[in-house]
mmCIF file of C-alpha atoms in Angstrom:
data_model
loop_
_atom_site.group_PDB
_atom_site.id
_atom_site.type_symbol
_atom_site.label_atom_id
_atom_site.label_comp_id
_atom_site.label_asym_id
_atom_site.label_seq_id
_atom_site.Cartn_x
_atom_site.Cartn_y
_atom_site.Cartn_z
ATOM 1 C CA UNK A 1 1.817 27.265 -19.825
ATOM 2 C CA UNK A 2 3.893 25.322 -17.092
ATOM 3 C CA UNK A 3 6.670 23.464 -17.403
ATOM 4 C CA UNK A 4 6.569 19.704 -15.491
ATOM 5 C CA UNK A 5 9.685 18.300 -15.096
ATOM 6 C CA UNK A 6 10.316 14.552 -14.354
ATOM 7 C CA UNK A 7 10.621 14.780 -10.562
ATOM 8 C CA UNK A 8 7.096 15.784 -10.197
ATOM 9 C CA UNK A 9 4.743 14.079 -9.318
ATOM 10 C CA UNK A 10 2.235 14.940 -11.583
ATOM 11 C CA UNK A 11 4.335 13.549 -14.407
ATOM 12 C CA UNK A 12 3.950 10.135 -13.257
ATOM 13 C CA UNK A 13 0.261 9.846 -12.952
ATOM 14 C CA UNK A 14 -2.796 10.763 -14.879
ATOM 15 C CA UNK A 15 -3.882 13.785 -14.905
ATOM 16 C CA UNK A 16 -7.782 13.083 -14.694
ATOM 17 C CA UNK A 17 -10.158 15.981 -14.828
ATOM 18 C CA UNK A 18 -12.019 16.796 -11.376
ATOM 19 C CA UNK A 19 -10.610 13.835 -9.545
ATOM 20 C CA UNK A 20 -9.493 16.234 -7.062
ATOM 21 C CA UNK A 21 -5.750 16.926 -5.308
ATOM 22 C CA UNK A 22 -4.725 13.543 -5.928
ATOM 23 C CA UNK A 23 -5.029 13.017 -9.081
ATOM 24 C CA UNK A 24 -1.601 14.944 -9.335
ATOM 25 C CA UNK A 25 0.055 11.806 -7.856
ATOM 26 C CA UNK A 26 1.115 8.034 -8.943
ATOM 27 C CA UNK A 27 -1.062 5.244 -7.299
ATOM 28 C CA UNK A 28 2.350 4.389 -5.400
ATOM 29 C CA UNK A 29 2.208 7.994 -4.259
ATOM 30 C CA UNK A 30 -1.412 7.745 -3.358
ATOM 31 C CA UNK A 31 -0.829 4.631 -1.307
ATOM 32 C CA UNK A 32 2.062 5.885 0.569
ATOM 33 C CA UNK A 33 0.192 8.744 1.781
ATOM 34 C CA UNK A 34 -2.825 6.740 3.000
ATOM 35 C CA UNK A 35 -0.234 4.173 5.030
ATOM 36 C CA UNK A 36 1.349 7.371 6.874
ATOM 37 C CA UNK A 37 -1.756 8.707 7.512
ATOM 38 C CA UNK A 38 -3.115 5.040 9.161
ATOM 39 C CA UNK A 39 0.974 4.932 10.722
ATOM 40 C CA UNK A 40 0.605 8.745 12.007
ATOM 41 C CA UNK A 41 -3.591 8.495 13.103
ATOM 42 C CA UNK A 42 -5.141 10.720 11.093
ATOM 43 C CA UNK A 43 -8.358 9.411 11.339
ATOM 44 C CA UNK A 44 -9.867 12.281 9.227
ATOM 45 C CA UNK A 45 -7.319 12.138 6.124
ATOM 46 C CA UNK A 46 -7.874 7.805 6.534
ATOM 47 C CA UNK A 47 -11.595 8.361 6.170
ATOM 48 C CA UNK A 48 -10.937 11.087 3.195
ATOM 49 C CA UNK A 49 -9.088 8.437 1.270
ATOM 50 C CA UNK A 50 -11.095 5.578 2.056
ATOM 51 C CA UNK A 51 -13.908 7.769 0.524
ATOM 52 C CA UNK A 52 -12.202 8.195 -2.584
ATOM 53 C CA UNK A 53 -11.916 4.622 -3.025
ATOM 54 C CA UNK A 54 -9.032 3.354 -0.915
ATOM 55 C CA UNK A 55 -8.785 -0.226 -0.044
ATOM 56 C CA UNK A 56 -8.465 -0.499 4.075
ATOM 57 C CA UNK A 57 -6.295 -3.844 3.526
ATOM 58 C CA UNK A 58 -3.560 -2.526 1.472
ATOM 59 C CA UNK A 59 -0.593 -4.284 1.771
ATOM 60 C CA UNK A 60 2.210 -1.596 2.432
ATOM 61 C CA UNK A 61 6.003 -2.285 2.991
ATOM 62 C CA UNK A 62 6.624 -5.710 4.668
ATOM 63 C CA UNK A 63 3.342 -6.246 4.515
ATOM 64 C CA UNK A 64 1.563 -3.875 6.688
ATOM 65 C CA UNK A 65 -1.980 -2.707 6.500
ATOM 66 C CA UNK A 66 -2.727 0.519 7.615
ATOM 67 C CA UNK A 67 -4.561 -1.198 10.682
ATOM 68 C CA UNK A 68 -1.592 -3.187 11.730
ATOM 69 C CA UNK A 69 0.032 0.557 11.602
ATOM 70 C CA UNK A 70 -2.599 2.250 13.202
ATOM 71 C CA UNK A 71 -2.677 -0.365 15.840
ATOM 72 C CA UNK A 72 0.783 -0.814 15.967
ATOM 73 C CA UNK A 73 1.048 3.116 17.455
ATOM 74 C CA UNK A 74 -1.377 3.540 19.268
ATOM 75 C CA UNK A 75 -4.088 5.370 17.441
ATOM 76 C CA UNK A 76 -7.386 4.755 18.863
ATOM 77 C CA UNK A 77 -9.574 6.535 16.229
ATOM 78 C CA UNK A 78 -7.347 5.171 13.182
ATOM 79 C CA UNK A 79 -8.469 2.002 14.599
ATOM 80 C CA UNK A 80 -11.852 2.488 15.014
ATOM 81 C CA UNK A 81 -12.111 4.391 11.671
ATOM 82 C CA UNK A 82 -10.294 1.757 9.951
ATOM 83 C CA UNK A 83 -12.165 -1.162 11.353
ATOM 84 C CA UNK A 84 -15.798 0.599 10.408
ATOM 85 C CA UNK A 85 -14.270 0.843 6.917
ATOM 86 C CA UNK A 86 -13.786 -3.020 6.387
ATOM 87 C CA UNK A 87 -10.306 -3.717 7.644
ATOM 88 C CA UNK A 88 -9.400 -7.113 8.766
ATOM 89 C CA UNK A 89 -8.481 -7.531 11.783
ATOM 90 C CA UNK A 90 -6.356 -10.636 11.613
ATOM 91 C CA UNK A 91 -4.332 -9.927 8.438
ATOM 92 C CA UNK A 92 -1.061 -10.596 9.060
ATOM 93 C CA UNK A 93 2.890 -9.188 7.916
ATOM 94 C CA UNK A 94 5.178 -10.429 5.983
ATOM 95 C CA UNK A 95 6.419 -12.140 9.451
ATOM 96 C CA UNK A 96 3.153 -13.480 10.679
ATOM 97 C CA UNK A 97 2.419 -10.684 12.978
ATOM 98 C CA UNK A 98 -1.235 -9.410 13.265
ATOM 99 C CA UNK A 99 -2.444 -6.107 14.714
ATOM 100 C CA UNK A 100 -3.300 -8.019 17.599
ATOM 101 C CA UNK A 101 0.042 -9.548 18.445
ATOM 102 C CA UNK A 102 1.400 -5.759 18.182
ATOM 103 C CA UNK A 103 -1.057 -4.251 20.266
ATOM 104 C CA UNK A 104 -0.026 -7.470 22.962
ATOM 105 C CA UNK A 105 3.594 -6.777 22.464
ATOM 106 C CA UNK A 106 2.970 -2.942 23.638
ATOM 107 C CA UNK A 107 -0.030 -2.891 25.912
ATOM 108 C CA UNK A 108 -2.324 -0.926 24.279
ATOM 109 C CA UNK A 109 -5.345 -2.464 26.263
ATOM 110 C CA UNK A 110 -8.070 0.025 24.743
ATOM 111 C CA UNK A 111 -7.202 -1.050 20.929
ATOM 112 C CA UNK A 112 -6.689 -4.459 22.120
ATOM 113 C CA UNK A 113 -10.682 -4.420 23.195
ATOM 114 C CA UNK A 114 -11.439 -2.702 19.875
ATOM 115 C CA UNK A 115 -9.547 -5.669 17.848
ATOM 116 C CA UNK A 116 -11.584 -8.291 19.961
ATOM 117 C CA UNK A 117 -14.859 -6.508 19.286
ATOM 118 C CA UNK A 118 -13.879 -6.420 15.855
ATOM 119 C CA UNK A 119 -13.667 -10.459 16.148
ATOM 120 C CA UNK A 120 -9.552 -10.565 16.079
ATOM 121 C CA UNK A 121 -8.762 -13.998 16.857
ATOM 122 C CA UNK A 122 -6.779 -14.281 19.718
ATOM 123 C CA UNK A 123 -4.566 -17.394 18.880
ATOM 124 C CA UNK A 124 -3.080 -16.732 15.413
ATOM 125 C CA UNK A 125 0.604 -17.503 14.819
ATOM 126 C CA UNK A 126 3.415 -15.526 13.995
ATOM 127 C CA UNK A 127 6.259 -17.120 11.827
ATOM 128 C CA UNK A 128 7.948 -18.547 14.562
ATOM 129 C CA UNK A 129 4.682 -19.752 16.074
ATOM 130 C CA UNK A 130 3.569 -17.046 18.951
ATOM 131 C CA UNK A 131 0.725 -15.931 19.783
ATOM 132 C CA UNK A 132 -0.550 -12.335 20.786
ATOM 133 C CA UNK A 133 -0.866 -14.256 24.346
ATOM 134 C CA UNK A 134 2.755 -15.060 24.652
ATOM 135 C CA UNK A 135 3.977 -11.466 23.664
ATOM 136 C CA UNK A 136 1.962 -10.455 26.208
ATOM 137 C CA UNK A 137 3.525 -12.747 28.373
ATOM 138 C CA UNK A 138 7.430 -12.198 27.136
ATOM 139 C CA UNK A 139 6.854 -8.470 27.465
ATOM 140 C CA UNK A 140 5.547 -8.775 31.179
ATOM 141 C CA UNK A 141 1.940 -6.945 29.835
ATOM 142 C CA UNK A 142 0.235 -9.289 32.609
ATOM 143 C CA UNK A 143 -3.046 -6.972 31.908
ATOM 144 C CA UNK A 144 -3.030 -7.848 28.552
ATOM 145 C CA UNK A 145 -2.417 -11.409 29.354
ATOM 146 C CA UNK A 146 -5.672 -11.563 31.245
ATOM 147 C CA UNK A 147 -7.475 -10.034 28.727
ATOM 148 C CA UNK A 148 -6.892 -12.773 26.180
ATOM 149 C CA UNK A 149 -7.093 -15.574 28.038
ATOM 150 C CA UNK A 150 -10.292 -14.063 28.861
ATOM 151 C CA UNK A 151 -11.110 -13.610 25.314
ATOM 152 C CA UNK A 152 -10.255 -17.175 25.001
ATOM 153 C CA UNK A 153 -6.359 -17.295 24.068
ATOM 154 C CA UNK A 154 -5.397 -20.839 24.648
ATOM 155 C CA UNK A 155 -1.971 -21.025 26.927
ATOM 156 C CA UNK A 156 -1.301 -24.540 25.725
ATOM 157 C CA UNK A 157 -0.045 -23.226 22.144
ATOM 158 C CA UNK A 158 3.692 -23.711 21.218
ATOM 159 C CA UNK A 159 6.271 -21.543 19.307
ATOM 160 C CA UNK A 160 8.368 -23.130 17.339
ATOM 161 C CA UNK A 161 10.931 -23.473 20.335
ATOM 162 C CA UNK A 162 8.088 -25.803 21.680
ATOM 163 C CA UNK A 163 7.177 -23.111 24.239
ATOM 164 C CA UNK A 164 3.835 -22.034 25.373
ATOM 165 C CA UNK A 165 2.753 -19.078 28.033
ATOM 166 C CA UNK A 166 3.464 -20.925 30.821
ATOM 167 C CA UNK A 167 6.963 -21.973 29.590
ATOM 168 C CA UNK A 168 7.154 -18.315 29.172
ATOM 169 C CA UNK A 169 5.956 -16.627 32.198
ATOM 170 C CA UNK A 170 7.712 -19.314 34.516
ATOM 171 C CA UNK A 171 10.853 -17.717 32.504
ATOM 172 C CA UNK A 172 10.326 -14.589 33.465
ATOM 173 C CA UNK A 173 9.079 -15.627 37.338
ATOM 174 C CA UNK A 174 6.365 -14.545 36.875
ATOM 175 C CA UNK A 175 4.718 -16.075 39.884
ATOM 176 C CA UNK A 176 0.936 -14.087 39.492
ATOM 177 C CA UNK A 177 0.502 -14.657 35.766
ATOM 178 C CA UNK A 178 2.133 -18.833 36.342
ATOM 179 C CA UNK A 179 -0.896 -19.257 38.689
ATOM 180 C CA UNK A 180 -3.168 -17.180 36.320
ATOM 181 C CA UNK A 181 -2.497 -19.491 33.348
ATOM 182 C CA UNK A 182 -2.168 -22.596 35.507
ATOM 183 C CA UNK A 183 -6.242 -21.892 36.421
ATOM 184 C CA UNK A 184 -7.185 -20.856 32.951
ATOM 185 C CA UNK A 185 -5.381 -24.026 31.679
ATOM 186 C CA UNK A 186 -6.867 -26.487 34.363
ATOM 187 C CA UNK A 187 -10.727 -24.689 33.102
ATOM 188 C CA UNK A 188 -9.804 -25.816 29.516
ATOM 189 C CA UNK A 189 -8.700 -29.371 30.345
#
């Protein structure tokens, strides 16, 4: 017979007949695996978990989801796996952050169309009040920029500095993306 000492995991949890591997860990266990695999893209050990019952909007650490993770670093079929699988797209972190804003913050433009498709909205709020649109704007991602106000981002939002995009880009000098927001604003008024 063998000996489990307290540092193993399969002390802490159940020990259910034919559950399979995990059974040998703790829920807390469980779930930490399934948010590195959604933070690393491993689209095939995300879809085994969600198959054994895993919710796709667990709330990890600071309140990431595995598709704000999965976003978050760039991992296309994470994304795409985790959004067929029921995650919502516009949960947000324990600052305000969606996977959207991340994805604007970076320039991941091929995730970014995969959040829209997925019906992301493009104007939600961070703590401080931005918007995906004026990350994209701050971090000089002027494709990115396009894209949303495209997708319908509205540039006449504030932060809670009482900024909006065009406060923002006109900080930077951005001349191309001033102009750019000055039409889109100008079509909305």
């Amino acid at each position: 017979m063998t000996q489990v000492s307290s540092q193993d995991p399969r002390s802490q949890g159940a020990q259910t007949p034919g559950a399979g591997a995990l059974s040998d860990f703790t829920q807390a266990q469980v779930e930490a695996l399934f948010v590195n695999a959604a933070r690393e893209g491993e689209a095939d050990l995300l879809s085994s978990f969600l198959d054994a019952g895993m919710d796709p909007n667990l709330r990890a650490e600071k309140g990431y989801t595995p598709l704000i993770l999965a976003s978050y670093n760039d991992h296309k079929e994470a994304v795409s796996t985790l959004l067929m699988r029921g995650a919502l797209p516009d949960l947000q972190d324990e600052k305000g952050a969606t996977a959207l804003a991340g994805v604007a913050f970076k320039g991941f433009m091929p995730i970014a169309h995969m959040l829209l498709e997925a019906g992301a909205k493009v104007d939600v709020p961070n703590a401080v009040g931005r918007t995906p649109l004026m990350f994209a704007v701050m971090f000089g991602r002027d494709d990115m920029a396009k894209l949303l106000l495209k997708a319908g981002a509205s540039p006449t939002c504030r932060d809670g500095e009482g900024l909006n995009a065009l406060d923002l880009a006109q900080r930077q000098g951005n001349a191309a993306l001033v102009a750019l927001i000055k039409e889109q604003n100008a079509g909305q008024g």
